[in-house]
Amino acid sequence: MRFLDAAPRFVFFTGKGGVGKTSIACAAAVRLADAGASVLLVSTDPASNVGQVFGVTIGNTLTPIDSVPGLSALEIDPEQAAEQYRERIVGPVRAVLPAAAVASIEEQLSGACTTEIASFNEFTDLLTDAAWTAAYDHIIFDTAPTGHTIRLLQLPGSWTDFLTEGKGDPSCLGPLSGLEKQRAIYTEAVGTLADPARTRLVLVARAQQSTLQEAERTHTELAAIGMERQYLVVNGILPDDVVGADPLTVSIHDSESRAVAERSEALKALPTDYIELKNDNMVGLPALRSLLQAGNSPTEAVHSSLGTTIAPLSALVDEIAAGGHGLIMLMGKGGVGKTTMAAAIAVALAERGLPVHLTTTDPAAHLADTLRGAVENLAVSRIDPAVEIQRYAADVMRSKGAHLDEQGRAMLKEDLRSPCTEEIAVFQAFSRVIREAKTKFVVMDTAPTGHTLLLLDATGSYDREVKRQVGSTMHVTTPMMKLQDPEQTKVLLVTLAETTPVLEAAELQEDLRRAGIKPWAWIVNNSIAAAAPTSAFLRARSANEVAEITQVTENYADRLALVPLLPVEPVGIPALRALGHSRFVRIAADA
């Protein structure tokens, strides 16, 4: 594996949810430890399942993996890190400032930007503390810092000074208020990330257009801020020797070959490894040690049944249509098929004669490419973050900037270049779209989970501010109240029948519930089990799905729709129409 050749001290794995970066990070850590190195495996993923992979409880403490001499693991809990970060800032002033001022600071520190910064705080120690670097030959990170986080840390110190002098109106004052004391450490950490002799970034993708496009975006974004030494791993490729008479295996193989061949020139220039799809779940040491090796274990006959009938997507659409209008939000990690599901639901509603507005807040979504045609009663739009940021910045410069001197206007422009500005700008556009749901269906393909939670957090802040301003005597309906009302909004969580995507969707569901939003239904997309394959290899894979689908039905979802893996990519109106008219499925993976 080229990405492990002469591995430096720090190796980061990043990619969309469900592409297998946790499995590859774990397998890489095991291989390095088996070769005699001392290795620390660190997960910064809020839905980390590293402990499950090794069969041990890890958590936010250094834990030796007894079955692998030389290997230890650590899971950074973002919420715990954020709480500790908030207390370091608020604690010293709680007894000094008025209660209203403390409450204002806590409000500014309640957002997802704080969580990102706090998580980065946790692993800057691992990058810069000599005690850590002396203790381990390699530190492997499952999930790299985002370009958003690094850009935030690179904002000049004068920006924070400007804010503390009260001349600005920042979107990230709270999160950034604790940065100055550690700016030297951050500078060293960012320098380490950009040094190819010390750090390697591994982009993990599937042989699918969407995840390869995400890898390209990540490559471009991180290369622009200095992380230029990158490798690409294309994971989960269907082995050539299992492609046979089953039409599903033939179509998957052909689709993967096209996606890999058509990847961007920027990705083609990266050192690339290909990892075959395995017929076992990546849990336990034997599975991890086999992951980076060619070939599969012999496929045995399997018999596995879910024992119940799962509704198709059309059953959810029927229930949604009965409401006549409302906001339908599809949420979930990147790569699970939210855009396709949103388009299929919108087409199905429109073809029932109902007015529908299909829109997206995902900067990576291309609804036109998915639809490839027009449908009566269906309007399509995109909330473009770049456009909304430009509009918002212009408004701020006209209003607040009008009263500043030249230096003040320059600093305000610097503030508006901070990544958190997108949160406010997109929220304003989001609020405009919500109002349409009074008279029609608005189907919203949201951005990947982190972006979505930023958006909802801004909605919650707006909600609390409006309530404070109007007082308790005046009735007002805020966007958050609409999101919390199941009669007005239905949230559908989209996932795959795989361990990590299900865990991530469950984590998202808990985040939403804490905000008073209860998901209405789940959609398990691209199910091999629901496709009724005849290939022994795919049947073995489908048997692995049954446990995940059972987990969803028993523990998470009030309603569940199962969408099968299709022989061809569901692009275009006819294919989307077929998704919306699929039949009830009873899973039985027999061989």
Coordinates of C-alpha atoms in Angstrom, one line a residue:
M1 CA 0.0 0.0 0.0
R2 CA 1.6 3.2 -1.2
F3 CA 0.0 5.4 1.4
L4 CA 1.9 3.4 4.1
D5 CA 5.3 3.4 2.4
A6 CA 7.8 5.3 4.6
A7 CA 4.9 6.6 6.7
P8 CA 5.7 9.8 8.5
R9 CA 4.9 10.4 12.2
F10 CA 1.4 11.8 11.5
V11 CA -1.1 10.2 9.1
F12 CA -4.6 11.6 8.6
F13 CA -7.5 9.8 7.0
T14 CA -10.4 11.9 5.7
G15 CA -13.5 11.3 3.5
K16 CA -17.2 11.2 3.3
G17 CA -19.2 9.2 5.8
G18 CA -19.5 5.5 4.9
V19 CA -16.4 5.3 2.6
G20 CA -14.5 3.2 5.1
K21 CA -11.9 5.6 6.5
T22 CA -12.2 4.3 10.1
S23 CA -11.6 0.7 8.9
I24 CA -8.6 1.7 6.8
A25 CA -7.2 3.9 9.7
C26 CA -7.6 0.9 12.1
A27 CA -6.0 -1.5 9.6
A28 CA -3.1 0.9 8.9
A29 CA -2.5 1.2 12.6
V30 CA -2.5 -2.5 13.1
R31 CA -0.1 -3.1 10.1
L32 CA 2.4 -0.5 11.5
A33 CA 2.2 -1.9 15.0
D34 CA 2.6 -5.5 13.6
A35 CA 5.8 -4.2 12.0
G36 CA 7.2 -3.2 15.4
A37 CA 6.3 0.4 15.6
S38 CA 4.6 2.1 18.6
V39 CA 1.4 3.6 17.3
L40 CA -1.4 5.8 18.7
L41 CA -4.8 5.7 16.8
V42 CA -6.9 8.8 17.4
S43 CA -10.5 9.3 16.3
T44 CA -11.9 12.8 16.1
D45 CA -15.2 11.5 14.5
P46 CA -18.2 12.3 16.7
A47 CA -19.7 8.9 15.7
S48 CA -16.5 7.0 16.2
N49 CA -16.8 3.2 16.2
V50 CA -13.0 2.5 16.7
G51 CA -13.9 0.7 20.0
Q52 CA -16.4 -1.5 18.2
V53 CA -13.9 -2.4 15.5
F54 CA -11.4 -3.7 18.2
G55 CA -14.1 -5.0 20.5
V56 CA -13.0 -2.8 23.5
T57 CA -14.3 0.3 25.2
I58 CA -12.0 3.3 24.4
G59 CA -13.5 6.7 25.0
N60 CA -11.6 9.9 25.8
T61 CA -8.8 8.1 27.6
L62 CA -5.6 6.5 26.3
T63 CA -6.4 2.8 25.9
P64 CA -3.8 0.1 25.0
I65 CA -5.1 -2.5 22.5
D66 CA -3.9 -5.6 24.3
S67 CA -4.4 -7.8 21.3
V68 CA -2.0 -5.7 19.3
P69 CA 1.3 -5.0 21.1
G70 CA 2.5 -1.4 20.5
L71 CA -0.9 -0.1 19.6
S72 CA -3.0 2.3 21.8
A73 CA -6.2 4.2 20.9
L74 CA -8.0 7.4 21.9
E75 CA -11.4 8.8 20.9
I76 CA -11.8 12.6 21.2
D77 CA -15.4 13.4 22.2
P78 CA -16.2 16.7 20.5
E79 CA -19.1 17.6 22.8
Q80 CA -17.0 17.0 25.9
A81 CA -14.2 19.0 24.4
A82 CA -16.6 21.8 23.6
E83 CA -17.9 21.9 27.1
Q84 CA -14.4 22.1 28.6
Y85 CA -13.5 24.8 26.1
R86 CA -16.6 26.9 27.0
E87 CA -15.8 26.5 30.7
R88 CA -12.2 27.7 30.3
I89 CA -13.6 30.9 28.8
V90 CA -16.7 31.5 30.9
G91 CA -15.5 30.2 34.2
P92 CA -13.0 33.0 35.1
V93 CA -15.7 35.7 34.4
R94 CA -18.8 34.1 35.8
A95 CA -18.4 35.7 39.2
V96 CA -17.3 39.0 37.8
L97 CA -19.6 39.9 35.0
P98 CA -23.4 40.5 35.2
A99 CA -25.6 37.4 34.6
A100 CA -26.8 38.9 31.3
A101 CA -23.3 39.3 30.0
V102 CA -22.3 35.7 31.0
A103 CA -25.5 34.5 29.2
S104 CA -24.5 36.4 26.1
I105 CA -21.0 34.8 26.1
E106 CA -22.5 31.3 26.6
E107 CA -24.9 32.0 23.7
Q108 CA -22.0 32.9 21.4
L109 CA -20.2 29.7 22.5
S110 CA -23.2 27.4 21.8
G111 CA -22.5 26.9 18.1
A112 CA -20.9 24.2 16.0
C113 CA -17.9 26.5 15.4
T114 CA -17.0 26.1 19.1
T115 CA -17.1 22.3 18.8
E116 CA -14.7 22.4 15.8
I117 CA -12.2 24.7 17.6
A118 CA -12.5 22.6 20.8
S119 CA -11.8 19.4 18.9
F120 CA -8.8 21.0 17.2
N121 CA -7.5 22.0 20.6
E122 CA -7.6 18.4 21.7
F123 CA -5.3 17.1 18.9
T124 CA -3.0 20.1 18.7
D125 CA -1.4 18.7 21.8
L126 CA -0.8 15.5 19.9
L127 CA 0.9 17.4 17.1
T128 CA 3.0 19.7 19.2
D129 CA 3.6 18.2 22.6
A130 CA 7.1 16.6 22.8
A131 CA 5.8 14.0 25.3
W132 CA 3.4 12.6 22.8
T133 CA 5.7 12.7 19.8
A134 CA 8.5 11.0 21.9
A135 CA 6.1 8.2 23.0
Y136 CA 5.0 7.1 19.5
D137 CA 6.6 6.4 16.2
H138 CA 3.2 7.1 14.4
I139 CA 0.0 8.9 15.4
I140 CA -2.9 7.9 13.1
F141 CA -5.9 10.2 12.9
D142 CA -9.3 8.9 11.8
T143 CA -10.7 12.2 10.3
A144 CA -8.6 15.1 9.5
P145 CA -9.3 18.7 10.4
T146 CA -11.4 20.5 7.8
G147 CA -10.3 23.4 5.7
H148 CA -12.9 25.3 7.6
T149 CA -11.2 24.7 10.9
I150 CA -7.7 25.5 9.6
R151 CA -8.8 28.7 7.9
L152 CA -10.4 29.8 11.2
L153 CA -7.2 29.3 13.0
Q154 CA -5.2 31.2 10.4
L155 CA -7.2 34.4 10.8
P156 CA -4.8 37.2 11.9
G157 CA -4.5 38.2 15.5
S158 CA -5.6 41.7 14.7
W159 CA -9.0 40.3 13.8
T160 CA -9.5 39.2 17.4
D161 CA -8.2 42.5 18.7
F162 CA -10.7 44.3 16.5
L163 CA -13.5 42.3 18.0
T164 CA -12.5 42.8 21.6
E165 CA -12.4 46.6 21.0
G166 CA -16.0 46.4 20.0
K167 CA -15.7 47.7 16.5
G168 CA -16.9 44.5 14.7
D169 CA -20.0 42.4 14.6
P170 CA -18.5 38.9 14.3
S171 CA -20.2 35.6 13.6
C172 CA -17.5 33.7 15.6
L173 CA -16.6 36.1 18.5
G174 CA -17.4 33.4 21.1
P175 CA -15.4 30.5 19.6
L176 CA -12.5 32.7 18.8
S177 CA -12.3 34.5 22.1
G178 CA -10.1 31.8 23.6
L179 CA -7.7 31.5 20.7
E180 CA -5.1 34.2 21.3
K181 CA -3.5 32.4 24.2
Q182 CA -2.8 29.4 22.0
R183 CA -2.0 31.1 18.8
A184 CA 1.6 30.1 18.9
I185 CA 0.6 26.5 19.4
Y186 CA -1.8 26.7 16.5
T187 CA 0.8 28.2 14.3
E188 CA 3.1 25.2 15.1
A189 CA 0.3 22.7 14.6
V190 CA -0.7 24.2 11.2
G191 CA 3.0 24.1 10.2
T192 CA 3.2 20.4 11.2
L193 CA 0.1 19.7 9.0
A194 CA 1.8 21.4 6.0
D195 CA 5.1 19.6 6.4
P196 CA 5.2 16.4 4.2
A197 CA 8.2 15.1 6.2
R198 CA 6.0 14.9 9.3
T199 CA 2.4 14.6 8.0
R200 CA 0.6 12.7 5.3
L201 CA -3.1 13.2 4.3
V202 CA -4.9 10.2 2.9
L203 CA -8.2 10.9 1.0
V204 CA -10.5 7.9 1.2
A205 CA -13.3 7.5 -1.4
R206 CA -15.4 4.8 -3.0
A207 CA -15.4 4.1 -6.7
Q208 CA -18.4 6.5 -7.0
Q209 CA -18.7 9.8 -8.7
S210 CA -20.0 11.6 -5.5
T211 CA -17.3 10.5 -3.1
L212 CA -14.5 11.0 -5.7
Q213 CA -15.8 14.6 -6.2
E214 CA -15.8 15.1 -2.5
A215 CA -12.2 13.9 -2.4
E216 CA -11.3 16.3 -5.1
R217 CA -12.9 19.2 -3.2
T218 CA -11.0 18.2 0.0
H219 CA -7.8 17.9 -2.0
T220 CA -8.1 21.4 -3.5
E221 CA -9.2 23.0 -0.2
L222 CA -6.4 21.5 2.0
A223 CA -3.7 21.9 -0.7
A224 CA -4.6 25.7 -0.8
I225 CA -3.7 26.0 2.9
G226 CA -0.5 24.1 2.7
M227 CA -1.4 20.4 3.0
E228 CA -0.1 19.4 -0.4
R229 CA 1.4 15.9 0.2
Q230 CA -1.8 13.8 -0.3
Y231 CA -2.6 10.2 -1.2
L232 CA -5.8 8.7 -2.5
V233 CA -7.3 5.4 -1.5
V234 CA -10.3 4.1 -3.5
N235 CA -12.0 1.6 -1.1
G236 CA -14.6 -1.1 -1.5
I237 CA -14.0 -2.0 -5.2
L238 CA -15.9 -5.1 -6.3
P239 CA -13.3 -7.8 -7.0
D240 CA -13.0 -8.9 -10.7
D241 CA -13.3 -12.5 -9.8
V242 CA -16.8 -12.2 -8.3
V243 CA -18.3 -10.5 -11.4
G244 CA -20.4 -13.2 -13.1
A245 CA -23.9 -13.9 -14.4
D246 CA -25.6 -11.8 -11.8
P247 CA -26.6 -8.5 -13.6
L248 CA -26.1 -6.6 -10.4
T249 CA -22.4 -7.5 -10.1
V250 CA -21.8 -6.6 -13.8
S251 CA -23.5 -3.2 -13.5
I252 CA -21.6 -2.4 -10.2
H253 CA -18.3 -3.3 -11.8
D254 CA -19.0 -1.3 -14.9
S255 CA -20.1 1.8 -12.9
E256 CA -17.1 1.6 -10.6
S257 CA -14.7 1.3 -13.6
R258 CA -16.3 4.4 -15.2
A259 CA -16.1 6.5 -12.0
V260 CA -12.4 5.7 -11.5
A261 CA -11.6 6.3 -15.1
E262 CA -13.4 9.7 -15.1
R263 CA -12.0 11.0 -11.9
S264 CA -10.4 14.4 -12.1
E265 CA -6.9 15.0 -13.4
A266 CA -6.0 16.4 -9.9
L267 CA -6.9 13.0 -8.3
K268 CA -5.2 11.0 -11.1
A269 CA -2.0 12.9 -10.2
L270 CA -2.1 11.6 -6.6
P271 CA -0.4 8.3 -5.5
T272 CA -3.4 5.9 -5.5
D273 CA -4.2 2.6 -3.8
Y274 CA -7.2 0.4 -4.5
I275 CA -8.8 -1.8 -1.8
E276 CA -11.2 -4.6 -2.7
L277 CA -14.6 -5.0 -1.2
K278 CA -14.5 -7.7 1.4
N279 CA -17.3 -10.2 2.1
D280 CA -17.0 -9.7 5.9
N281 CA -17.7 -6.8 8.2
M282 CA -14.5 -4.9 9.2
V283 CA -14.8 -5.9 12.9
G284 CA -12.0 -7.8 14.7
L285 CA -8.3 -8.3 14.1
P286 CA -8.6 -11.0 11.4
A287 CA -10.8 -8.7 9.3
L288 CA -8.6 -5.7 9.8
R289 CA -5.4 -7.6 8.9
S290 CA -7.1 -8.9 5.7
L291 CA -8.4 -5.5 4.6
L292 CA -5.1 -4.3 3.1
Q293 CA -4.4 -7.6 1.4
A294 CA -5.7 -8.8 -1.9
G295 CA -8.4 -11.5 -2.1
N296 CA -11.3 -12.6 0.0
S297 CA -11.9 -15.6 2.3
P298 CA -14.1 -18.3 0.6
T299 CA -17.7 -17.2 0.4
E300 CA -19.9 -19.6 2.5
A301 CA -23.6 -20.3 2.0
V302 CA -25.6 -17.9 4.2
H303 CA -29.2 -17.7 5.4
S304 CA -30.3 -14.5 7.0
S305 CA -33.7 -12.9 7.1
L306 CA -35.0 -9.7 8.6
G307 CA -38.2 -11.5 9.4
T308 CA -40.4 -8.5 8.6
T309 CA -41.6 -6.5 5.6
I310 CA -40.1 -3.1 5.0
A311 CA -42.1 -0.3 3.4
P312 CA -40.8 1.2 0.1
L313 CA -40.1 4.9 -0.5
S314 CA -43.6 5.2 -2.2
A315 CA -45.3 4.4 1.2
L316 CA -43.6 7.4 2.8
V317 CA -44.5 9.6 -0.2
D318 CA -48.2 8.6 0.1
E319 CA -48.2 9.6 3.8
I320 CA -46.4 12.9 3.0
A321 CA -48.8 13.7 0.2
A322 CA -51.8 13.4 2.4
G323 CA -50.7 16.6 4.2
G324 CA -51.1 18.8 1.1
H325 CA -48.1 21.0 1.8
G326 CA -45.1 21.4 4.2
L327 CA -41.3 21.3 4.5
I328 CA -39.6 18.0 3.8
M329 CA -35.9 18.0 4.9
L330 CA -33.6 15.1 4.0
M331 CA -30.6 15.0 6.2
G332 CA -27.6 12.7 6.7
K333 CA -23.9 12.3 6.1
G334 CA -22.4 12.9 2.7
G335 CA -22.4 10.0 0.3
V336 CA -25.6 8.3 1.5
G337 CA -27.8 9.5 -1.4
K338 CA -29.7 12.5 0.1
T339 CA -29.8 14.3 -3.3
T340 CA -31.2 11.3 -5.1
M341 CA -33.8 10.6 -2.4
A342 CA -34.9 14.3 -2.3
A343 CA -35.3 14.3 -6.1
A344 CA -37.2 11.1 -6.1
I345 CA -39.6 12.3 -3.4
A346 CA -40.1 15.7 -5.2
V347 CA -40.8 13.9 -8.5
A348 CA -43.3 11.5 -6.9
L349 CA -45.2 14.4 -5.2
A350 CA -45.3 16.5 -8.3
E351 CA -46.6 13.7 -10.4
R352 CA -49.5 13.4 -7.9
G353 CA -50.5 16.9 -9.0
L354 CA -49.0 18.7 -6.0
P355 CA -47.0 21.9 -6.3
V356 CA -43.4 21.2 -5.2
H357 CA -40.2 23.3 -4.8
L358 CA -37.1 21.2 -4.7
T359 CA -34.0 23.0 -3.4
T360 CA -30.6 22.3 -1.8
T361 CA -28.4 24.0 0.7
D362 CA -25.6 21.5 -0.2
P363 CA -22.7 23.3 -2.0
A364 CA -21.8 19.9 -3.5
A365 CA -25.2 19.0 -4.8
H366 CA -26.2 19.1 -8.5
L367 CA -29.9 18.6 -8.7
A368 CA -30.0 19.4 -12.4
D369 CA -27.6 16.5 -13.0
T370 CA -29.8 14.2 -11.0
L371 CA -33.1 15.2 -12.6
R372 CA -31.9 15.6 -16.2
G373 CA -35.4 16.8 -17.2
A374 CA -38.5 18.7 -16.1
V375 CA -41.7 17.6 -14.4
E376 CA -44.9 19.5 -14.3
N377 CA -45.6 21.1 -10.9
L378 CA -41.9 20.9 -9.9
A379 CA -39.7 24.0 -9.5
V380 CA -36.0 23.5 -8.7
S381 CA -33.5 25.9 -7.1
R382 CA -30.2 25.9 -5.2
I383 CA -29.2 28.0 -2.2
D384 CA -25.7 28.9 -3.3
P385 CA -23.5 29.7 -0.2
A386 CA -21.1 31.9 -2.3
V387 CA -24.0 34.0 -3.6
E388 CA -25.6 34.3 -0.2
I389 CA -22.3 35.3 1.5
Q390 CA -21.8 38.0 -1.1
R391 CA -25.3 39.3 -0.6
Y392 CA -24.9 39.2 3.2
A393 CA -21.5 40.9 3.2
A394 CA -22.8 43.7 0.9
D395 CA -25.6 44.3 3.3
V396 CA -23.3 44.4 6.3
M397 CA -20.8 46.8 4.6
R398 CA -23.7 49.1 3.6
S399 CA -25.1 49.2 7.2
K400 CA -22.4 48.7 9.8
G401 CA -19.5 49.7 7.5
A402 CA -21.0 53.1 6.7
H403 CA -20.1 54.4 10.2
L404 CA -16.5 53.0 10.3
D405 CA -13.2 54.6 9.2
E406 CA -11.0 53.1 6.5
Q407 CA -9.2 50.8 9.0
G408 CA -12.5 49.8 10.5
R409 CA -14.0 48.9 7.2
A410 CA -10.9 46.8 6.3
M411 CA -11.2 44.9 9.5
L412 CA -14.9 44.4 9.0
K413 CA -14.2 42.9 5.6
E414 CA -11.7 40.6 7.3
D415 CA -14.5 39.5 9.7
L416 CA -16.8 38.8 6.8
R417 CA -14.2 36.5 5.2
S418 CA -14.4 34.2 8.3
P419 CA -15.9 30.8 7.5
C420 CA -18.7 31.3 10.1
T421 CA -20.2 34.0 7.9
E422 CA -21.6 31.3 5.7
E423 CA -23.7 30.1 8.7
I424 CA -25.6 33.4 8.9
A425 CA -25.8 34.0 5.1
V426 CA -27.2 30.6 4.3
F427 CA -29.7 30.8 7.2
Q428 CA -31.2 34.0 5.7
A429 CA -31.9 32.2 2.4
F430 CA -33.1 29.1 4.3
S431 CA -35.7 31.2 6.2
R432 CA -37.0 32.6 2.9
V433 CA -37.6 29.1 1.5
I434 CA -39.3 27.9 4.7
R435 CA -42.1 30.5 4.2
E436 CA -43.1 28.8 0.9
A437 CA -44.1 25.6 2.7
K438 CA -47.3 27.3 3.8
T439 CA -48.8 26.7 0.4
K440 CA -46.8 24.0 -1.3
F441 CA -44.3 21.2 -0.6
V442 CA -40.7 22.3 -0.2
V443 CA -38.3 19.4 -0.4
M444 CA -34.9 20.4 0.9
D445 CA -31.7 18.4 0.2
T446 CA -29.6 19.7 3.0
A447 CA -25.8 19.8 3.2
P448 CA -23.8 17.0 5.0
T449 CA -24.4 16.7 8.7
G450 CA -21.9 19.2 10.0
H451 CA -23.1 22.0 7.7
T452 CA -26.7 21.1 8.5
L453 CA -26.1 21.4 12.3
L454 CA -24.4 24.8 11.7
L455 CA -27.5 25.9 9.9
L456 CA -29.9 24.6 12.5
D457 CA -27.8 26.1 15.3
A458 CA -28.1 29.5 13.6
T459 CA -31.9 28.9 13.4
G460 CA -32.0 28.2 17.2
S461 CA -30.0 31.3 18.0
Y462 CA -32.4 33.4 15.9
D463 CA -35.3 31.8 17.6
R464 CA -34.1 32.7 21.0
E465 CA -33.2 36.2 20.0
V466 CA -36.7 36.8 18.5
K467 CA -38.3 35.5 21.6
R468 CA -36.2 37.8 23.8
Q469 CA -37.1 40.9 21.7
V470 CA -40.8 40.4 21.4
G471 CA -41.3 39.2 25.0
S472 CA -43.8 36.5 26.2
T473 CA -47.0 38.5 25.4
M474 CA -46.7 38.6 21.7
H475 CA -47.2 35.5 19.5
V476 CA -44.5 34.9 16.9
T477 CA -43.7 31.8 14.8
T478 CA -40.0 31.5 14.2
P479 CA -38.2 29.2 11.7
M480 CA -37.1 26.9 14.6
M481 CA -40.7 26.6 15.8
K482 CA -41.7 25.5 12.3
L483 CA -38.9 22.9 12.3
Q484 CA -40.1 21.6 15.6
D485 CA -43.7 21.2 14.5
P486 CA -44.3 17.8 12.8
E487 CA -47.4 19.2 11.1
Q488 CA -45.3 21.7 9.2
T489 CA -41.9 19.9 8.9
K490 CA -41.0 16.3 8.3
V491 CA -37.3 15.4 8.7
L492 CA -36.1 12.2 6.9
L493 CA -32.7 10.8 7.8
V494 CA -31.0 9.0 5.0
T495 CA -28.4 6.3 5.7
L496 CA -26.8 3.1 4.4
A497 CA -27.1 -0.4 5.9
E498 CA -23.5 -0.1 7.2
T499 CA -22.2 0.4 10.7
T500 CA -20.7 3.9 10.5
P501 CA -23.5 5.6 8.5
V502 CA -26.1 4.1 10.9
L503 CA -24.1 5.3 13.9
E504 CA -23.7 8.8 12.4
A505 CA -27.5 9.0 11.6
A506 CA -28.3 8.0 15.1
E507 CA -26.0 10.7 16.4
L508 CA -27.6 13.2 14.2
Q509 CA -31.0 12.1 15.5
E510 CA -30.0 12.7 19.0
D511 CA -28.6 16.2 18.1
L512 CA -31.9 17.0 16.5
R513 CA -33.9 15.8 19.4
R514 CA -31.9 18.0 21.8
A515 CA -33.0 20.9 19.5
G516 CA -36.6 19.8 19.9
I517 CA -36.8 18.3 16.4
K518 CA -37.9 14.7 16.1
P519 CA -37.1 12.9 12.8
W520 CA -40.2 11.7 11.1
A521 CA -38.7 8.7 9.2
W522 CA -35.5 7.0 8.1
I523 CA -34.5 5.9 4.6
V524 CA -32.0 3.1 4.2
N525 CA -30.6 3.6 0.8
N526 CA -28.6 1.4 -1.6
S527 CA -29.5 -1.8 0.2
I528 CA -27.9 -4.9 -1.4
A529 CA -30.3 -7.1 0.7
A530 CA -33.3 -5.4 -0.8
A531 CA -31.9 -5.9 -4.3
A532 CA -32.2 -9.7 -4.0
P533 CA -28.9 -10.6 -5.5
T534 CA -28.1 -14.0 -6.9
S535 CA -24.3 -13.7 -6.5
A536 CA -22.9 -15.6 -3.5
F537 CA -20.5 -12.8 -2.8
L538 CA -23.3 -10.1 -2.7
R539 CA -25.5 -12.4 -0.7
A540 CA -22.8 -12.6 2.0
R541 CA -22.7 -8.8 2.0
S542 CA -26.5 -8.6 2.2
A543 CA -26.5 -10.9 5.2
N544 CA -24.2 -8.3 6.9
E545 CA -26.8 -5.6 6.3
V546 CA -29.6 -7.4 8.2
A547 CA -28.1 -6.6 11.6
E548 CA -27.9 -2.9 10.7
I549 CA -31.4 -2.7 9.3
T550 CA -32.7 -4.5 12.5
Q551 CA -30.8 -1.9 14.6
V552 CA -32.6 0.9 12.8
T553 CA -36.1 -0.7 13.0
E554 CA -35.8 -1.7 16.7
N555 CA -33.9 1.3 18.2
Y556 CA -34.1 4.4 16.0
A557 CA -36.9 4.8 13.4
D558 CA -40.6 5.3 13.9
R559 CA -40.9 4.8 10.1
L560 CA -38.5 3.1 7.7
A561 CA -38.3 2.9 4.0
L562 CA -35.8 0.6 2.3
V563 CA -34.4 1.5 -1.1
P564 CA -32.6 -1.3 -3.0
L565 CA -29.2 -0.9 -4.7
L566 CA -30.0 -0.5 -8.4
P567 CA -28.2 -2.0 -11.4
V568 CA -27.8 1.5 -12.8
E569 CA -27.3 4.9 -11.1
P570 CA -30.8 6.5 -10.5
V571 CA -30.3 9.5 -12.7
G572 CA -33.0 11.1 -14.8
I573 CA -36.8 11.4 -14.3
P574 CA -37.7 7.7 -15.3
A575 CA -35.2 6.3 -12.8
L576 CA -36.3 8.6 -10.1
R577 CA -39.9 7.8 -10.9
A578 CA -39.1 4.1 -10.5
L579 CA -37.6 4.8 -7.0
G580 CA -40.8 6.5 -6.0
H581 CA -43.0 3.5 -7.1
S582 CA -40.9 0.7 -5.6
R583 CA -42.7 -2.2 -3.9
F584 CA -42.7 -3.5 -0.3
V585 CA -39.6 -5.6 0.4
R586 CA -39.1 -8.7 2.6
I587 CA -35.5 -9.3 3.1
A588 CA -34.2 -12.9 2.8
A589 CA -30.6 -13.4 1.9
D590 CA -30.5 -17.1 1.2
A591 CA -27.8 -19.1 -0.5

